[in-house]
PDB file of C-alpha atoms in Angstrom:
ATOM      1  CA  MET A   1      65.309  91.363  91.539  1.00 56.00           C
ATOM      2  CA  PRO A   2      63.718  92.694  94.870  1.00 66.00           C
ATOM      3  CA  ARG A   3      66.229  94.340  97.160  1.00 74.00           C
ATOM      4  CA  GLN A   4      66.623  93.640 100.766  1.00 87.00           C
ATOM      5  CA  ILE A   5      67.084  96.493 103.503  1.00 91.00           C
ATOM      6  CA  ALA A   6      69.592  95.044 106.032  1.00 90.00           C
ATOM      7  CA  LYS A   7      70.808  96.784 108.986  1.00 95.00           C
ATOM      8  CA  THR A   8      74.258  95.372 110.788  1.00 96.00           C
ATOM      9  CA  ARG A   9      77.082  96.313 112.590  1.00 97.00           C
ATOM     10  CA  ALA A  10      80.017  96.889 110.395  1.00 97.00           C
ATOM     11  CA  ILE A  11      83.747  97.296 110.533  1.00 98.00           C
ATOM     12  CA  VAL A  12      85.546  99.436 107.563  1.00 97.00           C
ATOM     13  CA  LEU A  13      88.048  97.463 105.774  1.00 96.00           C
ATOM     14  CA  ARG A  14      88.975  99.667 103.083  1.00 94.00           C
ATOM     15  CA  THR A  15      87.878 102.588 100.910  1.00 93.00           C
ATOM     16  CA  ARG A  16      88.327 103.704  97.541  1.00 92.00           C
ATOM     17  CA  ARG A  17      87.282 106.752  95.354  1.00 91.00           C
ATOM     18  CA  MET A  18      84.451 106.448  92.876  1.00 89.00           C
ATOM     19  CA  GLY A  19      83.321 109.252  90.715  1.00 87.00           C
ATOM     20  CA  GLU A  20      84.038 112.984  92.038  1.00 88.00           C
ATOM     21  CA  THR A  21      81.752 112.559  94.867  1.00 90.00           C
ATOM     22  CA  SER A  22      81.560 108.987  96.215  1.00 91.00           C
ATOM     23  CA  LYS A  23      83.317 106.057  97.740  1.00 92.00           C
ATOM     24  CA  LEU A  24      83.298 101.862  97.177  1.00 94.00           C
ATOM     25  CA  VAL A  25      83.546 100.796 101.085  1.00 95.00           C
ATOM     26  CA  THR A  26      84.375  97.337 101.806  1.00 96.00           C
ATOM     27  CA  PHE A  27      82.593  96.249 105.157  1.00 96.00           C
ATOM     28  CA  PHE A  28      82.991  93.249 107.185  1.00 98.00           C
ATOM     29  CA  THR A  29      79.786  92.973 108.767  1.00 97.00           C
ATOM     30  CA  GLU A  30      78.638  90.999 111.762  1.00 96.00           C
ATOM     31  CA  GLU A  31      75.284  89.761 109.916  1.00 95.00           C
ATOM     32  CA  PHE A  32      76.364  89.013 106.274  1.00 95.00           C
ATOM     33  CA  GLY A  33      80.226  89.027 106.063  1.00 95.00           C
ATOM     34  CA  ARG A  34      82.454  91.081 103.698  1.00 96.00           C
ATOM     35  CA  LEU A  35      79.980  93.629 101.620  1.00 96.00           C
ATOM     36  CA  LYS A  36      81.164  96.008  99.127  1.00 96.00           C
ATOM     37  CA  VAL A  37      78.988  98.925  99.071  1.00 94.00           C
ATOM     38  CA  VAL A  38      78.607 102.267  97.284  1.00 93.00           C
ATOM     39  CA  ALA A  39      78.402 105.687  99.698  1.00 92.00           C
ATOM     40  CA  LYS A  40      76.806 107.993  97.142  1.00 92.00           C
ATOM     41  CA  GLY A  41      78.034 111.459  98.078  1.00 86.00           C
ATOM     42  CA  SER A  42      80.227 110.571 100.923  1.00 87.00           C
ATOM     43  CA  ARG A  43      83.165 112.681  99.705  1.00 87.00           C
ATOM     44  CA  LYS A  44      81.002 115.761  99.978  1.00 87.00           C
ATOM     45  CA  PRO A  45      82.038 118.342 102.355  1.00 83.00           C
ATOM     46  CA  LYS A  46      78.729 118.299 104.472  1.00 83.00           C
ATOM     47  CA  SER A  47      78.140 114.577 103.578  1.00 85.00           C
ATOM     48  CA  LYS A  48      75.438 112.601 106.077  1.00 87.00           C
ATOM     49  CA  PHE A  49      78.040 109.833 106.285  1.00 86.00           C
ATOM     50  CA  GLY A  50      80.646 112.159 108.337  1.00 82.00           C
ATOM     51  CA  ALA A  51      83.830 110.505 109.562  1.00 83.00           C
ATOM     52  CA  ALA A  52      81.789 107.186 109.997  1.00 88.00           C
ATOM     53  CA  LEU A  53      83.665 105.475 106.912  1.00 91.00           C
ATOM     54  CA  GLU A  54      87.289 106.048 107.821  1.00 91.00           C
ATOM     55  CA  LEU A  55      89.483 102.832 107.810  1.00 93.00           C
ATOM     56  CA  MET A  56      88.812 100.737 111.013  1.00 94.00           C
ATOM     57  CA  THR A  57      85.604 102.429 112.202  1.00 95.00           C
ATOM     58  CA  GLU A  58      82.594 100.579 113.716  1.00 97.00           C
ATOM     59  CA  LEU A  59      79.358 101.447 112.652  1.00 96.00           C
ATOM     60  CA  GLN A  60      75.583 100.634 112.235  1.00 96.00           C
ATOM     61  CA  ALA A  61      75.080 100.299 108.533  1.00 95.00           C
ATOM     62  CA  VAL A  62      71.644 100.101 106.552  1.00 95.00           C
ATOM     63  CA  CYS A  63      72.397  98.861 103.176  1.00 94.00           C
ATOM     64  CA  TYR A  64      70.064  97.958 100.079  1.00 92.00           C
ATOM     65  CA  LEU A  65      71.106  94.226  99.026  1.00 91.00           C
ATOM     66  CA  ARG A  66      70.362  92.659  95.892  1.00 87.00           C
ATOM     67  CA  ASP A  67      71.489  88.952  95.196  1.00 83.00           C
ATOM     68  CA  ASP A  68      72.142  89.663  91.560  1.00 81.00           C
ATOM     69  CA  ARG A  69      74.667  92.829  92.122  1.00 86.00           C
ATOM     70  CA  GLU A  70      78.298  92.571  93.535  1.00 87.00           C
ATOM     71  CA  LEU A  71      78.220  96.210  94.803  1.00 92.00           C
ATOM     72  CA  GLN A  72      75.443  97.077  97.305  1.00 91.00           C
ATOM     73  CA  THR A  73      74.101 100.366  98.298  1.00 92.00           C
ATOM     74  CA  LEU A  74      74.963 102.106 101.474  1.00 93.00           C
ATOM     75  CA  SER A  75      71.503 104.195 102.725  1.00 93.00           C
ATOM     76  CA  ASP A  76      72.631 105.547 106.041  1.00 93.00           C
ATOM     77  CA  CYS A  77      75.119 104.760 108.851  1.00 93.00           C
ATOM     78  CA  ASP A  78      75.929 105.727 112.463  1.00 94.00           C
ATOM     79  CA  LEU A  79      79.332 105.869 113.966  1.00 95.00           C
ATOM     80  CA  LEU A  80      79.579 103.442 117.106  1.00 96.00           C
ATOM     81  CA  ARG A  81      83.367 103.163 117.706  1.00 94.00           C
ATOM     82  CA  THR A  82      86.677 104.483 116.596  1.00 93.00           C
ATOM     83  CA  PHE A  83      90.146 103.169 117.776  1.00 92.00           C
ATOM     84  CA  PRO A  84      91.935 106.396 118.407  1.00 90.00           C
ATOM     85  CA  SER A  85      94.900 104.699 119.630  1.00 88.00           C
ATOM     86  CA  LEU A  86      95.663 102.875 116.615  1.00 90.00           C
ATOM     87  CA  LEU A  87      95.322 106.111 114.330  1.00 84.00           C
ATOM     88  CA  GLY A  88      97.953 107.938 116.597  1.00 84.00           C
ATOM     89  CA  ASP A  89     100.840 105.133 116.257  1.00 87.00           C
ATOM     90  CA  LEU A  90     102.211 104.104 113.329  1.00 86.00           C
ATOM     91  CA  GLN A  91     102.882 100.552 114.187  1.00 88.00           C
ATOM     92  CA  LEU A  92      99.515  99.982 115.876  1.00 92.00           C
ATOM     93  CA  MET A  93      97.701 101.504 112.772  1.00 90.00           C
ATOM     94  CA  SER A  94     100.201  99.098 110.639  1.00 90.00           C
ATOM     95  CA  TYR A  95      98.973  96.075 112.543  1.00 94.00           C
ATOM     96  CA  GLY A  96      95.419  96.875 112.551  1.00 95.00           C
ATOM     97  CA  SER A  97      95.611  97.435 108.617  1.00 92.00           C
ATOM     98  CA  ALA A  98      97.232  94.132 108.101  1.00 92.00           C
ATOM     99  CA  ALA A  99      94.280  92.581 110.116  1.00 95.00           C
ATOM    100  CA  CYS A 100      91.945  94.386 107.668  1.00 95.00           C
ATOM    101  CA  GLU A 101      93.731  93.188 104.647  1.00 91.00           C
ATOM    102  CA  MET A 102      93.528  89.528 105.581  1.00 91.00           C
ATOM    103  CA  ILE A 103      89.844  89.538 106.414  1.00 94.00           C
ATOM    104  CA  ASP A 104      89.367  91.087 103.002  1.00 93.00           C
ATOM    105  CA  ARG A 105      91.826  88.679 101.028  1.00 89.00           C
ATOM    106  CA  LEU A 106      90.675  85.713 103.002  1.00 90.00           C
ATOM    107  CA  THR A 107      86.788  86.250 102.734  1.00 93.00           C
ATOM    108  CA  ILE A 108      83.914  86.220 100.077  1.00 91.00           C
ATOM    109  CA  ASP A 109      81.000  88.602  99.837  1.00 92.00           C
ATOM    110  CA  GLN A 110      77.975  87.571 102.007  1.00 90.00           C
ATOM    111  CA  GLU A 111      79.059  84.717 103.803  1.00 94.00           C
ATOM    112  CA  PRO A 112      78.325  85.271 107.047  1.00 94.00           C
ATOM    113  CA  ASN A 113      80.766  84.653 110.001  1.00 96.00           C
ATOM    114  CA  LYS A 114      80.152  86.117 113.531  1.00 96.00           C
ATOM    115  CA  ARG A 115      83.422  84.686 114.583  1.00 96.00           C
ATOM    116  CA  ILE A 116      85.664  86.476 112.156  1.00 97.00           C
ATOM    117  CA  TYR A 117      83.716  89.657 113.034  1.00 97.00           C
ATOM    118  CA  ALA A 118      84.500  89.250 116.648  1.00 96.00           C
ATOM    119  CA  CYS A 119      88.275  88.530 116.045  1.00 95.00           C
ATOM    120  CA  LEU A 120      88.798  91.653 114.025  1.00 97.00           C
ATOM    121  CA  LYS A 121      87.122  93.751 116.758  1.00 96.00           C
ATOM    122  CA  GLY A 122      88.781  92.253 119.126  1.00 95.00           C
ATOM    123  CA  VAL A 123      92.346  92.640 117.812  1.00 96.00           C
ATOM    124  CA  LEU A 124      91.484  96.325 116.969  1.00 96.00           C
ATOM    125  CA  ARG A 125      90.407  96.900 120.576  1.00 95.00           C
ATOM    126  CA  GLY A 126      93.218  94.978 122.138  1.00 96.00           C
ATOM    127  CA  LEU A 127      96.177  96.765 120.037  1.00 95.00           C
ATOM    128  CA  GLY A 128      95.096  99.868 122.193  1.00 94.00           C
ATOM    129  CA  GLU A 129      95.236  98.089 125.333  1.00 94.00           C
ATOM    130  CA  VAL A 130      98.433  95.680 125.496  1.00 95.00           C
ATOM    131  CA  THR A 131     101.875  96.725 126.296  1.00 94.00           C
ATOM    132  CA  SER A 132     104.616  97.099 123.442  1.00 92.00           C
ATOM    133  CA  GLN A 133     106.050  93.795 124.138  1.00 95.00           C
ATOM    134  CA  GLN A 134     102.588  92.312 123.573  1.00 95.00           C
ATOM    135  CA  VAL A 135     101.508  93.780 120.443  1.00 95.00           C
ATOM    136  CA  GLU A 136     103.007  91.525 117.868  1.00 95.00           C
ATOM    137  CA  PRO A 137     101.831  88.325 120.066  1.00 96.00           C
ATOM    138  CA  LEU A 138      98.585  89.723 120.017  1.00 97.00           C
ATOM    139  CA  PHE A 139      98.591  89.897 116.124  1.00 96.00           C
ATOM    140  CA  TRP A 140      99.472  86.015 116.133  1.00 96.00           C
ATOM    141  CA  TYR A 141      96.724  85.331 118.386  1.00 97.00           C
ATOM    142  CA  PHE A 142      94.514  86.900 116.225  1.00 96.00           C
ATOM    143  CA  GLN A 143      95.922  85.266 112.899  1.00 95.00           C
ATOM    144  CA  VAL A 144      95.618  82.061 114.676  1.00 95.00           C
ATOM    145  CA  ARG A 145      91.773  82.549 115.603  1.00 95.00           C
ATOM    146  CA  LEU A 146      90.992  83.818 112.308  1.00 95.00           C
ATOM    147  CA  ALA A 147      92.590  80.837 110.423  1.00 94.00           C
ATOM    148  CA  GLU A 148      90.366  78.672 112.980  1.00 94.00           C
ATOM    149  CA  ALA A 149      87.125  80.486 111.982  1.00 95.00           C
ATOM    150  CA  LEU A 150      88.051  80.455 108.437  1.00 93.00           C
ATOM    151  CA  GLY A 151      88.301  76.564 108.827  1.00 93.00           C
ATOM    152  CA  TYR A 152      91.958  75.591 108.676  1.00 89.00           C
ATOM    153  CA  ARG A 153      93.134  75.718 111.989  1.00 94.00           C
ATOM    154  CA  PRO A 154      96.971  74.840 112.079  1.00 94.00           C
ATOM    155  CA  GLU A 155      98.040  71.484 113.902  1.00 95.00           C
ATOM    156  CA  LEU A 156     100.245  72.822 116.680  1.00 96.00           C
ATOM    157  CA  THR A 157     100.362  69.967 119.183  1.00 96.00           C
ATOM    158  CA  GLU A 158     100.387  66.873 117.035  1.00 95.00           C
ATOM    159  CA  CYS A 159     102.277  65.909 113.902  1.00 93.00           C
ATOM    160  CA  VAL A 160     100.320  66.061 111.062  1.00 90.00           C
ATOM    161  CA  GLY A 161     102.157  62.937 109.705  1.00 87.00           C
ATOM    162  CA  CYS A 162     102.164  60.246 112.479  1.00 90.00           C
ATOM    163  CA  ARG A 163      99.759  62.125 114.969  1.00 94.00           C
ATOM    164  CA  GLN A 164     102.356  61.957 117.892  1.00 93.00           C
ATOM    165  CA  SER A 165     102.782  64.952 120.293  1.00 95.00           C
ATOM    166  CA  LEU A 166     105.518  67.122 119.072  1.00 94.00           C
ATOM    167  CA  ASP A 167     108.580  67.621 120.726  1.00 92.00           C
ATOM    168  CA  THR A 168     109.078  70.588 123.093  1.00 89.00           C
ATOM    169  CA  ARG A 169     112.983  70.818 121.841  1.00 90.00           C
ATOM    170  CA  GLY A 170     114.941  70.816 119.295  1.00 90.00           C
ATOM    171  CA  LEU A 171     114.007  71.194 115.437  1.00 88.00           C
ATOM    172  CA  LEU A 172     110.637  70.673 113.723  1.00 90.00           C
ATOM    173  CA  SER A 173     109.138  71.171 110.217  1.00 89.00           C
ATOM    174  CA  PHE A 174     106.061  73.660 109.962  1.00 90.00           C
ATOM    175  CA  THR A 175     104.149  73.203 106.754  1.00 88.00           C
ATOM    176  CA  ALA A 176     101.324  74.979 105.317  1.00 87.00           C
ATOM    177  CA  ALA A 177     100.280  72.451 102.901  1.00 85.00           C
ATOM    178  CA  LEU A 178      99.863  69.752 105.396  1.00 87.00           C
ATOM    179  CA  GLY A 179      98.233  72.039 107.896  1.00 90.00           C
ATOM    180  CA  GLY A 180     100.836  72.247 110.711  1.00 92.00           C
ATOM    181  CA  GLY A 181     103.997  70.585 112.358  1.00 92.00           C
ATOM    182  CA  LEU A 182     105.793  67.728 111.505  1.00 90.00           C
ATOM    183  CA  CYS A 183     107.970  65.897 113.791  1.00 89.00           C
ATOM    184  CA  ARG A 184     111.734  65.083 112.739  1.00 86.00           C
ATOM    185  CA  SER A 185     111.207  61.608 111.906  1.00 85.00           C
ATOM    186  CA  CYS A 186     108.134  62.226 109.361  1.00 84.00           C
ATOM    187  CA  SER A 187     110.320  65.062 108.319  1.00 78.00           C
ATOM    188  CA  GLN A 188     113.262  62.693 107.640  1.00 75.00           C
ATOM    189  CA  ARG A 189     111.298  60.238 106.069  1.00 70.00           C
ATOM    190  CA  GLY A 190     110.104  62.639 103.262  1.00 58.00           C
ATOM    191  CA  GLY A 191     106.520  62.042 103.535  1.00 43.00           C
ATOM    192  CA  VAL A 192     103.472  61.561 105.877  1.00 34.00           C
ATOM    193  CA  VAL A 193     101.847  58.062 107.208  1.00 31.00           C
ATOM    194  CA  GLY A 194      98.882  57.267 104.990  1.00 28.00           C
ATOM    195  CA  GLY A 195     100.479  58.814 101.880  1.00 28.00           C
ATOM    196  CA  VAL A 196      98.359  62.303 102.394  1.00 32.00           C
ATOM    197  CA  ALA A 197     101.326  64.349 100.711  1.00 34.00           C
ATOM    198  CA  GLU A 198     104.800  64.538 100.194  1.00 38.00           C
ATOM    199  CA  GLY A 199     106.688  66.364 103.291  1.00 37.00           C
ATOM    200  CA  PRO A 200     110.063  67.868 103.798  1.00 38.00           C
ATOM    201  CA  GLY A 201     113.134  66.072 102.606  1.00 36.00           C
ATOM    202  CA  ALA A 202     115.596  64.953 104.957  1.00 32.00           C
ATOM    203  CA  ALA A 203     118.161  67.562 103.786  1.00 35.00           C
ATOM    204  CA  ALA A 204     116.508  70.671 104.496  1.00 34.00           C
ATOM    205  CA  LEU A 205     117.014  69.480 108.300  1.00 32.00           C
ATOM    206  CA  GLU A 206     120.623  70.328 107.928  1.00 33.00           C
ATOM    207  CA  VAL A 207     120.240  73.958 107.360  1.00 32.00           C
ATOM    208  CA  GLU A 208     118.551  75.645 110.472  1.00 33.00           C
ATOM    209  CA  GLY A 209     115.842  78.056 109.643  1.00 36.00           C
ATOM    210  CA  GLY A 210     116.086  77.840 106.112  1.00 35.00           C
ATOM    211  CA  TYR A 211     113.381  77.611 103.545  1.00 33.00           C
ATOM    212  CA  HIS A 212     113.111  74.247 101.792  1.00 34.00           C
ATOM    213  CA  SER A 213     113.459  73.930  98.211  1.00 32.00           C
ATOM    214  CA  LYS A 214     109.946  73.420  97.583  1.00 39.00           C
ATOM    215  CA  GLY A 215     108.769  76.320  99.323  1.00 42.00           C
ATOM    216  CA  TRP A 216     105.809  76.844 101.905  1.00 39.00           C
ATOM    217  CA  ALA A 217     103.311  74.787  99.735  1.00 38.00           C
ATOM    218  CA  GLU A 218     105.108  71.385  99.163  1.00 47.00           C
ATOM    219  CA  GLY A 219     107.933  71.592 101.697  1.00 51.00           C
ATOM    220  CA  GLY A 220     107.659  73.630 104.640  1.00 70.00           C
ATOM    221  CA  TYR A 221     109.830  75.601 107.129  1.00 76.00           C
ATOM    222  CA  LEU A 222     112.398  74.478 109.716  1.00 84.00           C
ATOM    223  CA  VAL A 223     111.706  75.823 112.920  1.00 88.00           C
ATOM    224  CA  ALA A 224     112.240  75.747 116.577  1.00 92.00           C
ATOM    225  CA  ALA A 225     109.846  73.340 118.599  1.00 94.00           C
ATOM    226  CA  GLU A 226     109.595  76.157 121.058  1.00 94.00           C
ATOM    227  CA  SER A 227     108.135  78.180 118.335  1.00 94.00           C
ATOM    228  CA  ILE A 228     105.298  76.170 117.487  1.00 95.00           C
ATOM    229  CA  HIS A 229     104.807  75.430 121.102  1.00 96.00           C
ATOM    230  CA  PHE A 230     104.409  79.438 121.935  1.00 96.00           C
ATOM    231  CA  LEU A 231     101.627  79.527 118.968  1.00 96.00           C
ATOM    232  CA  ALA A 232     100.003  76.341 120.392  1.00 96.00           C
ATOM    233  CA  ARG A 233      99.624  78.428 123.697  1.00 95.00           C
ATOM    234  CA  LEU A 234      98.191  81.416 122.084  1.00 95.00           C
ATOM    235  CA  GLN A 235      95.855  78.924 120.177  1.00 95.00           C
ATOM    236  CA  SER A 236      94.767  77.626 123.527  1.00 94.00           C
ATOM    237  CA  LEU A 237      93.405  80.867 124.716  1.00 92.00           C
ATOM    238  CA  GLU A 238      89.599  80.670 123.874  1.00 85.00           C
ATOM    239  CA  VAL A 239      88.684  84.156 124.904  1.00 85.00           C
ATOM    240  CA  TYR A 240      91.231  87.421 124.704  1.00 88.00           C
ATOM    241  CA  ARG A 241      92.418  88.624 128.004  1.00 90.00           C
ATOM    242  CA  LYS A 242      95.072  91.263 128.022  1.00 92.00           C
ATOM    243  CA  GLU A 243      96.614  89.497 131.014  1.00 93.00           C
ATOM    244  CA  ALA A 244      96.800  86.152 128.942  1.00 94.00           C
ATOM    245  CA  ILE A 245      98.717  87.410 125.989  1.00 95.00           C
ATOM    246  CA  PRO A 246     102.556  86.620 126.411  1.00 94.00           C
ATOM    247  CA  ALA A 247     105.513  88.952 125.891  1.00 95.00           C
ATOM    248  CA  ARG A 248     107.340  88.775 122.550  1.00 94.00           C
ATOM    249  CA  PRO A 249     109.679  85.658 122.500  1.00 93.00           C
ATOM    250  CA  ASN A 250     113.250  85.961 121.187  1.00 90.00           C
ATOM    251  CA  ARG A 251     112.335  83.944 117.987  1.00 89.00           C
ATOM    252  CA  GLY A 252     109.803  86.177 116.858  1.00 90.00           C
ATOM    253  CA  GLY A 253     111.014  86.658 113.603  1.00 88.00           C
ATOM    254  CA  GLU A 254     110.753  82.644 112.918  1.00 90.00           C
ATOM    255  CA  ILE A 255     107.192  82.639 114.216  1.00 92.00           C
ATOM    256  CA  ARG A 256     106.143  85.836 111.993  1.00 90.00           C
ATOM    257  CA  ARG A 257     107.447  83.916 108.808  1.00 87.00           C
ATOM    258  CA  MET A 258     105.661  80.765 109.935  1.00 88.00           C
ATOM    259  CA  LEU A 259     102.059  82.531 110.434  1.00 90.00           C
ATOM    260  CA  ARG A 260     102.990  84.701 107.246  1.00 86.00           C
ATOM    261  CA  GLY A 261     103.678  81.592 104.890  1.00 85.00           C
ATOM    262  CA  PHE A 262     100.453  79.977 106.392  1.00 88.00           C
ATOM    263  CA  LEU A 263      98.075  82.578 105.668  1.00 86.00           C
ATOM    264  CA  GLU A 264      99.658  83.737 102.341  1.00 83.00           C
ATOM    265  CA  TYR A 265      99.368  80.103 101.213  1.00 84.00           C
ATOM    266  CA  HIS A 266      95.678  80.157 101.803  1.00 81.00           C
ATOM    267  CA  CYS A 267      95.195  83.267 100.095  1.00 76.00           C
ATOM    268  CA  GLY A 268      95.618  81.680  96.984  1.00 66.00           C
ATOM    269  CA  GLN A 269      97.388  82.348  93.662  1.00 55.00           C
ATOM    270  CA  ASP A 270      98.071  86.111  94.325  1.00 60.00           C
ATOM    271  CA  GLY A 271      98.926  85.388  97.947  1.00 60.00           C
ATOM    272  CA  ARG A 272     101.641  88.168  99.155  1.00 70.00           C
ATOM    273  CA  LEU A 273     100.163  90.339 101.940  1.00 73.00           C
ATOM    274  CA  LYS A 274     101.170  93.860 101.038  1.00 76.00           C
ATOM    275  CA  SER A 275     100.539  95.123 104.578  1.00 74.00           C
ATOM    276  CA  LEU A 276     102.941  92.281 105.961  1.00 77.00           C
ATOM    277  CA  ASP A 277     105.766  94.008 103.827  1.00 77.00           C
ATOM    278  CA  PHE A 278     105.238  97.131 105.587  1.00 75.00           C
ATOM    279  CA  LEU A 279     105.009  95.550 109.292  1.00 76.00           C
ATOM    280  CA  ASP A 280     108.365  93.617 108.235  1.00 74.00           C
ATOM    281  CA  SER A 281     109.839  97.113 107.362  1.00 74.00           C
ATOM    282  CA  THR A 282     109.035  98.907 110.153  1.00 64.00           C
ATOM    283  CA  GLY A 283     109.203  96.061 112.936  1.00 56.00           C
ATOM    284  CA  PRO A 284     111.382  94.603 115.260  1.00 53.00           C
ATOM    285  CA  TYR A 285     112.435  91.808 112.662  1.00 38.00           C
ATOM    286  CA  ARG A 286     113.265  94.259 110.027  1.00 36.00           C
ATOM    287  CA  GLY A 287     114.664  92.966 106.742  1.00 31.00           C
ATOM    288  CA  VAL A 288     112.629  89.870 106.348  1.00 31.00           C
ATOM    289  CA  THR A 289     110.959  91.040 103.302  1.00 29.00           C
ATOM    290  CA  PRO A 290     111.580  94.253 100.965  1.00 28.00           C
ATOM    291  CA  ALA A 291     111.160  97.273 102.633  1.00 27.00           C
ATOM    292  CA  LEU A 292     108.650 100.045 101.709  1.00 26.00           C
ATOM    293  CA  ASP A 293     109.600 103.793 102.161  1.00 32.00           C
ATOM    294  CA  PRO A 294     108.547 104.802 105.560  1.00 32.00           C
ATOM    295  CA  ALA A 295     109.569 108.723 104.667  1.00 34.00           C
ATOM    296  CA  SER A 296     107.019 108.674 101.714  1.00 32.00           C
ATOM    297  CA  GLU A 297     104.574 111.602 101.809  1.00 28.00           C
ATOM    298  CA  SER A 298     101.973 109.010 100.923  1.00 34.00           C
ATOM    299  CA  SER A 299      99.479 108.222 103.799  1.00 36.00           C
ATOM    300  CA  VAL A 300     100.424 105.028 106.056  1.00 36.00           C
ATOM    301  CA  SER A 301      97.594 103.220 104.231  1.00 41.00           C
ATOM    302  CA  ASP A 302      99.171 103.836 100.826  1.00 41.00           C
ATOM    303  CA  GLN A 303     102.502 102.756 101.816  1.00 37.00           C
ATOM    304  CA  LEU A 304     100.499  99.902 103.119  1.00 39.00           C
ATOM    305  CA  GLY A 305      99.117  98.989  99.487  1.00 41.00           C
ATOM    306  CA  PHE A 306      95.897  98.638 100.978  1.00 43.00           C
ATOM    307  CA  GLY A 307      92.929 100.619 102.871  1.00 51.00           C
ATOM    308  CA  HIS A 308      92.164 104.212 102.137  1.00 51.00           C
ATOM    309  CA  THR A 309      92.625 105.793  98.626  1.00 49.00           C
ATOM    310  CA  GLY A 310      90.604 108.597  98.760  1.00 46.00           C
TER     311      GLY A 310
END
């Protein structure tokens, strides 16, 4: 099988040790999507790859690609950009690592998607630019845009059942399986127009902020209308601009759970995103999920359960 020499911009999603001197590196590339490459000799003290293979760096990569292999070969690379403001801040690095994990989990090898590459590069750059009150909304913006680039844009302005505009006040249901918000009427009916799928039951509307018994996949989550409309506002931003990112609202924990449930639903059978556990343990809405130990001697990426392992 002939091999192809490919040159592309790439961002490092994760690295793992391979043998005594090499690394297995997962990239998301501008031209080829996700690539897993072997960087031979990259762990040697005088490796030609230098610091270019650290987590969340952008580089120009030259790879040998073969269609009959899962692991490709990294021939050479040039460091293009680092994001030093992320590496010096635990919270910012956690958000950057979470963005990398999401893309690694939600994409497949060699499926090009330049929009995803732009989303990742944009959030890594933006995390170093926004204020502390904008950090989490920027991350939500990334999640909404990523979902759209992957082909499952959440419906945040119309009811997925009856297609009427969602109320701006009161309580609504948000369901990952149906792809967005349900108005109160459709939630109370326990179904959606046209018999697409079963919706949340009326009983769930009696408990504000509680999960439906069937969970995210079949039921959904009861949320304030203002939370869905906050996400709709982010979704309407076609291009990232620092000044357009709003400050974190009071119901930030609710929005965080909505997006987490939506994306983990699309992750498939092993849906839990480990890096989000770490964010929940250190962020402003601590206690949503079991905490990891911030005092551990392991690296931040090890605590995240993702990223650099050698």
